[in-house]
Coordinates of C-alpha atoms in Angstrom, one line a residue:
X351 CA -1.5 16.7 21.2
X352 CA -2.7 13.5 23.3
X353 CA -4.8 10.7 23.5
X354 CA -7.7 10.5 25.7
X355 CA -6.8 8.1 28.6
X356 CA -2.9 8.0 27.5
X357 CA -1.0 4.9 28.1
X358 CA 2.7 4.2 29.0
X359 CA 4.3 3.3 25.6
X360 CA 7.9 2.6 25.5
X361 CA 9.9 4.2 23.1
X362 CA 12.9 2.7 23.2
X363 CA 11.5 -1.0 22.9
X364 CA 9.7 0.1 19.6
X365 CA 13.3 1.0 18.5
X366 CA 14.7 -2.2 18.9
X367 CA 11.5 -3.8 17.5
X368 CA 11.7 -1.6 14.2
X369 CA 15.5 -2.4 14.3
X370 CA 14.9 -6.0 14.1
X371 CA 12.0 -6.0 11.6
X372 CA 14.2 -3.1 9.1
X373 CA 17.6 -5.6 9.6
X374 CA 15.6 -8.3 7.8
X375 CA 15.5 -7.4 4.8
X376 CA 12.3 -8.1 2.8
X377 CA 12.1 -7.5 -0.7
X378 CA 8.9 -8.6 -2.3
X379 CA 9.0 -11.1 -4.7
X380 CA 12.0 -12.8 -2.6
X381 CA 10.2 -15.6 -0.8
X382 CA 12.6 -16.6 1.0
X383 CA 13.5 -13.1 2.3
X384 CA 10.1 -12.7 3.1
X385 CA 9.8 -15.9 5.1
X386 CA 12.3 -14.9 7.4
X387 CA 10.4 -11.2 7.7
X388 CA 6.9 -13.0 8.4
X389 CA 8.7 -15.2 11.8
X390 CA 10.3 -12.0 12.7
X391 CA 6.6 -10.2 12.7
X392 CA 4.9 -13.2 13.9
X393 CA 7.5 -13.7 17.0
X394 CA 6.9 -9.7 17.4
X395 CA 3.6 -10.2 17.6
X396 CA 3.4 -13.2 20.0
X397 CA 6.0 -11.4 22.3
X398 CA 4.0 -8.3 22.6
X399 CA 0.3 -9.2 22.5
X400 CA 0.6 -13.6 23.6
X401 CA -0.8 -16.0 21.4
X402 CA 0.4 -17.5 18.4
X403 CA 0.4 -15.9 15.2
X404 CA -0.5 -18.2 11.9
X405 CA 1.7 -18.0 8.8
X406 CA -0.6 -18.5 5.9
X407 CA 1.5 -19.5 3.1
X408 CA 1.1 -17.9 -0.4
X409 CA 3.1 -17.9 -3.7
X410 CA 4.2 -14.1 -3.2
X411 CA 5.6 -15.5 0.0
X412 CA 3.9 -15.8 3.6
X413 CA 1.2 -13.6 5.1
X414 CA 1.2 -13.0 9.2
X415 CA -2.1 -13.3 10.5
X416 CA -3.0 -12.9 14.3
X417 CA -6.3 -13.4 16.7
X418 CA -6.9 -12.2 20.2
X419 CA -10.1 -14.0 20.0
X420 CA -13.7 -13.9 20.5
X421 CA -16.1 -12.2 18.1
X422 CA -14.3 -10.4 15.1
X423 CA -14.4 -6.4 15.7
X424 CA -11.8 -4.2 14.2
X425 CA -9.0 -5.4 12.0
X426 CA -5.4 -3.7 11.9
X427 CA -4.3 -4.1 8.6
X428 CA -0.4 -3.8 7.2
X429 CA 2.4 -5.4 5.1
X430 CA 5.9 -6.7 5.5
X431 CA 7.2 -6.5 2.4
X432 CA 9.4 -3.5 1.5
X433 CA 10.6 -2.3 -2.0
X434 CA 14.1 -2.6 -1.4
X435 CA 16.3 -4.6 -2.9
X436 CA 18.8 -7.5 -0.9
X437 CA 22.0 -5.0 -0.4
X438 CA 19.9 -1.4 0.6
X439 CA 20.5 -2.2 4.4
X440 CA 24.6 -2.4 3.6
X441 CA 24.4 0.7 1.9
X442 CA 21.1 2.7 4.2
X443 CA 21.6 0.7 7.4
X444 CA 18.9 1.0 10.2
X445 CA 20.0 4.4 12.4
X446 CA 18.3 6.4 14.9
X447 CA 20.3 10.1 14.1
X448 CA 18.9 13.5 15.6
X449 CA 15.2 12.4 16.3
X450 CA 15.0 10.5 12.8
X451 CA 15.3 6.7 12.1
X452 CA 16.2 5.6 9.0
X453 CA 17.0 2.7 6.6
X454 CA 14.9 0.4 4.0
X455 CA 11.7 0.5 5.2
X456 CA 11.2 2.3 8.1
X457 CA 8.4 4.5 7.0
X458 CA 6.7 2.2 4.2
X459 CA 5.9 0.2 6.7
X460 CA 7.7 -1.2 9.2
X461 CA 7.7 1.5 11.5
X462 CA 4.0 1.5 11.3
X463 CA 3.4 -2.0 11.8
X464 CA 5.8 -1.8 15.2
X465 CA 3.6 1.5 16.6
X466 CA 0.5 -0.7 15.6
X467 CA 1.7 -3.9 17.6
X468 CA 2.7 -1.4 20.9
X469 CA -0.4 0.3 20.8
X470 CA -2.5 -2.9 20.9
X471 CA -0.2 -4.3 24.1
X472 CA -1.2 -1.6 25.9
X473 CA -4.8 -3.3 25.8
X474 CA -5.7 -5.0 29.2
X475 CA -8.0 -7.1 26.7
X476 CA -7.3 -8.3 22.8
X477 CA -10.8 -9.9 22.3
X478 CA -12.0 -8.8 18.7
X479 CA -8.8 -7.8 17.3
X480 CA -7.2 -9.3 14.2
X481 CA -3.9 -8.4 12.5
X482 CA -2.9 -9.3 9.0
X483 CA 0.4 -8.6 7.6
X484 CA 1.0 -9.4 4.2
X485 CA 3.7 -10.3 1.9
X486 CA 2.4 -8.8 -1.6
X487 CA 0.9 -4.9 -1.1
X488 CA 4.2 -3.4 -3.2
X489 CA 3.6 -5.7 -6.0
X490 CA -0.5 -5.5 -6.3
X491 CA -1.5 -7.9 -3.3
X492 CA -2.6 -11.0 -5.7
X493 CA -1.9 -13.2 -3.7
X494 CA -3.7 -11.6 -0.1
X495 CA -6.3 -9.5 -1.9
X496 CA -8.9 -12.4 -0.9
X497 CA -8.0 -12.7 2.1
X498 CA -7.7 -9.4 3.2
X499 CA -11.1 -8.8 2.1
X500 CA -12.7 -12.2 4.0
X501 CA -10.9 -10.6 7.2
X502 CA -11.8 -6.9 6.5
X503 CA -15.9 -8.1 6.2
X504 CA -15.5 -10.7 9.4
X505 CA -14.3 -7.7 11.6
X506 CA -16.1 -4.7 10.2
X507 CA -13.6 -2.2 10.5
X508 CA -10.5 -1.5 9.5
X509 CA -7.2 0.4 10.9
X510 CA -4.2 0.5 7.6
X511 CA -0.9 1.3 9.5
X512 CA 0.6 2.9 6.2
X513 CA 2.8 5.8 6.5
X514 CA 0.7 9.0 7.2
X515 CA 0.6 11.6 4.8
X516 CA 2.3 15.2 5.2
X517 CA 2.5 16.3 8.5
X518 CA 1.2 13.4 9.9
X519 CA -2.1 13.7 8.7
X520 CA -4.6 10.1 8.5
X521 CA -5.7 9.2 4.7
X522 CA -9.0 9.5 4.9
X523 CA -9.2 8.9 1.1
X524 CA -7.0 7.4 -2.3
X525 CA -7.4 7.1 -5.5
X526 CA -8.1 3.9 -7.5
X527 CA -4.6 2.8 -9.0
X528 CA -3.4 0.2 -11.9
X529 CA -1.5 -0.3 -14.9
X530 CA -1.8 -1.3 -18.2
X531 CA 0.7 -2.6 -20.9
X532 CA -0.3 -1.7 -24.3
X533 CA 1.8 -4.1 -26.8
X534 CA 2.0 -3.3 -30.6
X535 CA 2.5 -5.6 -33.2
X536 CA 4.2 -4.0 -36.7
X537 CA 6.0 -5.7 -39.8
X538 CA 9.7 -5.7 -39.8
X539 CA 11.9 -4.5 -42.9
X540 CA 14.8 -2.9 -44.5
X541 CA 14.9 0.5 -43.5
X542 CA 16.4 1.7 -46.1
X543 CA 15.5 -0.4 -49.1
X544 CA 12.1 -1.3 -48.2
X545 CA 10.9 1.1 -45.0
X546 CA 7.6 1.1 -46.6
X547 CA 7.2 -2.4 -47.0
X548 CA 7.3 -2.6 -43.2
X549 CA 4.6 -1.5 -40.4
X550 CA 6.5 0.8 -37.7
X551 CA 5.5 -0.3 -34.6
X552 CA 7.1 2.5 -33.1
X553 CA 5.0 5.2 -35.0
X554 CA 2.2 3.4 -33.7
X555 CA 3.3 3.7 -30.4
X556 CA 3.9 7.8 -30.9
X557 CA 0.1 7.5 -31.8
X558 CA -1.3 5.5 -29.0
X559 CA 0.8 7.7 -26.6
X560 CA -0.6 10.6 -27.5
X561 CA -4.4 9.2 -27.6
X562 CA -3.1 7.5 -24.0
X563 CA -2.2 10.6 -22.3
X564 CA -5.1 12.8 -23.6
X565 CA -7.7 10.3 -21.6
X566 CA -6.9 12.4 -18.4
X567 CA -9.3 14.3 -16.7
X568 CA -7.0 15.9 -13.7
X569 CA -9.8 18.1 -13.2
X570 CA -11.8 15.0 -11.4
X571 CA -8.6 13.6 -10.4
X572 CA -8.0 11.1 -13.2
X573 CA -4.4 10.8 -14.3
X574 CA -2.9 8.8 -16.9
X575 CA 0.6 8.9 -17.4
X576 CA 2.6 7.1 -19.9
X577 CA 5.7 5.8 -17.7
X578 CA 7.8 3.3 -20.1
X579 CA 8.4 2.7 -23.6
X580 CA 10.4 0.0 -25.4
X581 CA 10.7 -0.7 -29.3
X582 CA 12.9 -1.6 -31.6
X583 CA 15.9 -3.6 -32.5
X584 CA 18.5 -2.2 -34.5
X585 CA 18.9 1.1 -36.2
X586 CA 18.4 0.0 -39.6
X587 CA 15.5 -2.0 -39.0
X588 CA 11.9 -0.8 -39.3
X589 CA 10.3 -1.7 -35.7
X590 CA 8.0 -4.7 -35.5
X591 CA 7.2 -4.5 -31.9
X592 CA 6.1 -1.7 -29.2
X593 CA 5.7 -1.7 -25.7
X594 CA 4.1 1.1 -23.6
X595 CA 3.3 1.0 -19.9
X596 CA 0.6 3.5 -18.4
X597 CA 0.1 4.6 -14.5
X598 CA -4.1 5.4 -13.7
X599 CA -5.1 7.1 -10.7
X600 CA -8.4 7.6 -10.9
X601 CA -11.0 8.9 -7.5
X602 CA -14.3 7.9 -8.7
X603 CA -16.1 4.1 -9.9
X604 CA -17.4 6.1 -13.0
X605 CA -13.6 7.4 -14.0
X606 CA -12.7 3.7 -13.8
X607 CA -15.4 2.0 -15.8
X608 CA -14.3 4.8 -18.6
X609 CA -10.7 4.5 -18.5
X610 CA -11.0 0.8 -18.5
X611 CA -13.5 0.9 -21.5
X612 CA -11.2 3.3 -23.3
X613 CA -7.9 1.3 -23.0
X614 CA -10.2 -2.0 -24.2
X615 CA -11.5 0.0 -27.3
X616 CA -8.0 1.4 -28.1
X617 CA -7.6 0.9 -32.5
X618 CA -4.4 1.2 -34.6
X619 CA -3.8 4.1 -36.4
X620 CA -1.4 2.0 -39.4
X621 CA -2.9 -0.3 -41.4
X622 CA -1.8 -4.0 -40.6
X623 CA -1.0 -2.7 -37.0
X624 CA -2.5 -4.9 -34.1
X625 CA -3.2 -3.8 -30.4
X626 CA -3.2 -5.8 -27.0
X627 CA -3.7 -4.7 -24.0
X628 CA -3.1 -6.3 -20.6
X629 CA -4.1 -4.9 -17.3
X630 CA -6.7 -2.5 -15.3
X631 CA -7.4 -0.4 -12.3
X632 CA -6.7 -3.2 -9.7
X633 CA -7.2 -1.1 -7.2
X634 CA -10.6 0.5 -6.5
X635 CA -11.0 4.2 -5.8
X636 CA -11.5 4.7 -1.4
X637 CA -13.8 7.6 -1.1
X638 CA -13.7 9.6 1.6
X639 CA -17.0 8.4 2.7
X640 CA -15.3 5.3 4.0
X641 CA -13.0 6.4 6.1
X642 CA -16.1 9.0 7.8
X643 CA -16.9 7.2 10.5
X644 CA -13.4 6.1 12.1
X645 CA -11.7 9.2 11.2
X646 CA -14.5 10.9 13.6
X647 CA -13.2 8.5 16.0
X648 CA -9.5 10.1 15.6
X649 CA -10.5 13.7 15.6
X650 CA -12.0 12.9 19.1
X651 CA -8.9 11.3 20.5
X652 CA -6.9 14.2 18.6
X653 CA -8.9 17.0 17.9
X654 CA -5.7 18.7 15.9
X655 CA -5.2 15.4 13.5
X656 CA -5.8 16.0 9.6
X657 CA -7.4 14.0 7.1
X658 CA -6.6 14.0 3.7
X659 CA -7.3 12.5 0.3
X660 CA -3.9 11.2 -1.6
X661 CA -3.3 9.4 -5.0
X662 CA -1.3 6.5 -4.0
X663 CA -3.2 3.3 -3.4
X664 CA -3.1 0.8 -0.5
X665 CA -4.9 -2.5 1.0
X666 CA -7.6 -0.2 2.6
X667 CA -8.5 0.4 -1.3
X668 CA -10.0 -2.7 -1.3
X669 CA -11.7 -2.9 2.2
X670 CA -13.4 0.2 1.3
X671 CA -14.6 -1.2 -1.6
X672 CA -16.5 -3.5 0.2
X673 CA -18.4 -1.3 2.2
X674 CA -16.5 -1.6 5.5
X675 CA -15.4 1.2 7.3
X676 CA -11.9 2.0 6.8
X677 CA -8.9 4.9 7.8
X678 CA -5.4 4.4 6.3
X679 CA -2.0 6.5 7.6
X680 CA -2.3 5.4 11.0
X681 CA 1.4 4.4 10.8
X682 CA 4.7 6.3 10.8
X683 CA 5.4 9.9 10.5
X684 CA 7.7 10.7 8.6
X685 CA 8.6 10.7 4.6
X686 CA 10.3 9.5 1.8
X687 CA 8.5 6.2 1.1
X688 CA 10.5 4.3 -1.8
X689 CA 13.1 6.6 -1.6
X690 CA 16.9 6.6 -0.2
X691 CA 15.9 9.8 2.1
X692 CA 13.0 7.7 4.1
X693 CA 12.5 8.3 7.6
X694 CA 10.9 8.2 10.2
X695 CA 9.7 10.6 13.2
X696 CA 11.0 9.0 16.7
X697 CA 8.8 11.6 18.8
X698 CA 5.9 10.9 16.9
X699 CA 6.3 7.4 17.9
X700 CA 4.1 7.0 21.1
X701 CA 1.3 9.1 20.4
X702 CA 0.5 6.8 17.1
X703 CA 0.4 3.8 19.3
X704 CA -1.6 5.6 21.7
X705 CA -4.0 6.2 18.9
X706 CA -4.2 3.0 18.6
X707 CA -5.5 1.9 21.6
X708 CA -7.6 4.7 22.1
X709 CA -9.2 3.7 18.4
X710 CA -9.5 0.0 19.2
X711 CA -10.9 0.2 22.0
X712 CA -13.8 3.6 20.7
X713 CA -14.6 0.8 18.2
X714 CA -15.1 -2.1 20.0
X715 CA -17.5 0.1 22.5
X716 CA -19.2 1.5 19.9
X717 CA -20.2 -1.7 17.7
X718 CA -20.9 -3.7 21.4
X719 CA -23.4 -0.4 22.1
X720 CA -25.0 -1.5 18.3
X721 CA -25.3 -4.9 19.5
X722 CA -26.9 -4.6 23.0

């Protein structure tokens, strides 16, 4: 398959580019890791497209954020941080091995945030086009959710350079995604002279698991899946404190609003026993409705491209949430995301950057035709 219009792309500078990006290695949470990542994106992206870059600082570490002017169009939309802990690259170092690159990060999402940046300096004109990279997307994106979403509504569309799904299909939809910690608070005793003068946290917890798990609906796509459990102190010692962790995916606003209202109403089944919960969906659902439009675009520039709906989550969950257009797995092909068997597809390479530029620039003529 190819682009309408191709471009010359060169695949051996995006090699050294992803090598340079994947040898820093960017753990998030590790501020100081991830200020060295954001200069190493920020001098990639003034190399490749001119300008100057802006590091907007943040607690969760800096974001990269970059203007080629003019009115506000389409913004390309990715993150820097990886999670991969400070020793990975020793262990996974970055290698380009029988068509396949690999090491920490290369599909999740370095490699698409290179393709993205070569794809856009094959533009004879930048006007309209933002990029923000962020520092937080692994960990919830508290700290750039606001101003990913000022960005996203100044520029009207949005381009996610996450990893593409199976095949190298574009994700054209995702589910909502959060987590909530339920904590239970019991009595303490003897547990053999006095179990019942106690209140077993821990039975609570079997309880509340069981009541947790059953709020699924997998039929409309709403998962909830109890994922970690702690309680207890010693063997001989009735539990006075639970902790259970809980993954939602969820596809619709209606599946959100009830999950959330069912994890608020949530009631002990001892007596004595108390309930807190902490969390939510942070992460709308992105219908496929929002991604419509663009991913139109795509089929034109490659008629053979797939678009499908997956359950992980992503920044664009919050663009589309807004309203503005948005298509996500634009980036690498490849697989393994979070995993030690990552990868990512050298050949596949050029033709995503050429898909960039083809996008950028079918968006930019469509919303000027909107405007004459």
């Amino acid at each position: 398959m190819t682009t309408q219009n191709p471009v010359d792309v060169n695949v051996d500078a995006m090699i050294e580019d992803l090598r340079t990006l994947v040898e820093i290695e960017s753990p998030s949470r590790d501020t100081d890791a991830l200020a060295a990542s954001a200069k190493a994106v920020a001098d990639l992206l003034d190399r490749r497209l001119g300008g100057q870059a802006v590091l907007v600082e943040s607690e969760a570490g800096p974001h990269v954020h970059w203007s080629g002017g003019g009115a506000p169009r389409v913004l390309v939309l990715g993150h820097h941080d990886t999670v991969f802990p400070h020793g990975t690259l020793a262990r996974r170092p970055f290698t380009v091995t029988d068509g396949h690159a690999t090491g920490p990060g290369v599909f999740d999402m370095l490699g698409g945030l290179v393709q993205a940046v070569h794809g856009l300096a094959a533009l004879d004109d930048l006007s309209g086009v933002e990029v923000l990279v962020t520092a937080d997307e692994e960990v919830g994106s508290h700290s750039s959710r606001a101003l990913i979403e000022e960005r996203a509504l100044a520029c009207g569309a949005v381009l996610v350079f996450e990893g593409a799904a199976d095949g190298g299909g574009l994700k054209t939809g995702r589910k909502g995604c959060g987590t909530f910690r339920v904590s239970i608070t019991g009595r303490a005793s003897h547990a053999g002279l006095e179990p019942a003068a106690g209140i077993n946290a821990l039975v609570e917890a079997a309880h509340q698991v069981l009541g947790i798990a059953a709020l699924g609906r997998p039929e409309v796509g709403t998962t909830v899946t109890p994922t970690v459990a702690a309680a207890g102190t010693l063997d001989n010692v009735v539990p006075a404190g639970a902790t259970v962790v809980v993954d939602v995916r969820v596809e619709s606003q209606g599946e959100k609003e009830r999950i959330e209202s069912a994890f608020a109403a949530l009631a002990p089944h001892l007596d004595g026993a108390l309930i807190a919960v902490e969390g939510g969906i942070g992460r709308p659902p992105m219908p496929e409705s929002a991604s419509a439009e663009l991913f139109a675009v795509a089929r034109e520039l490659l008629p053979d491209i797939e678009g499908v709906s997956v359950g992980g989550g992503s920044d664009g969950n919050f663009t589309a949430a807004l309203g503005v257009p948005t298509l996500d797995g634009l980036g690498a092909v490849g697989g393994g995301a979070h995993a030690d068997h990552e990868y990512l597809v050298v050949d596949a390479m050029p033709e995503r950057a050429r898909l960039v530029t083809g996008l950028v620039n079918a968006i930019r003529d469509a919303r000027d035709g909107r405007q004459a």
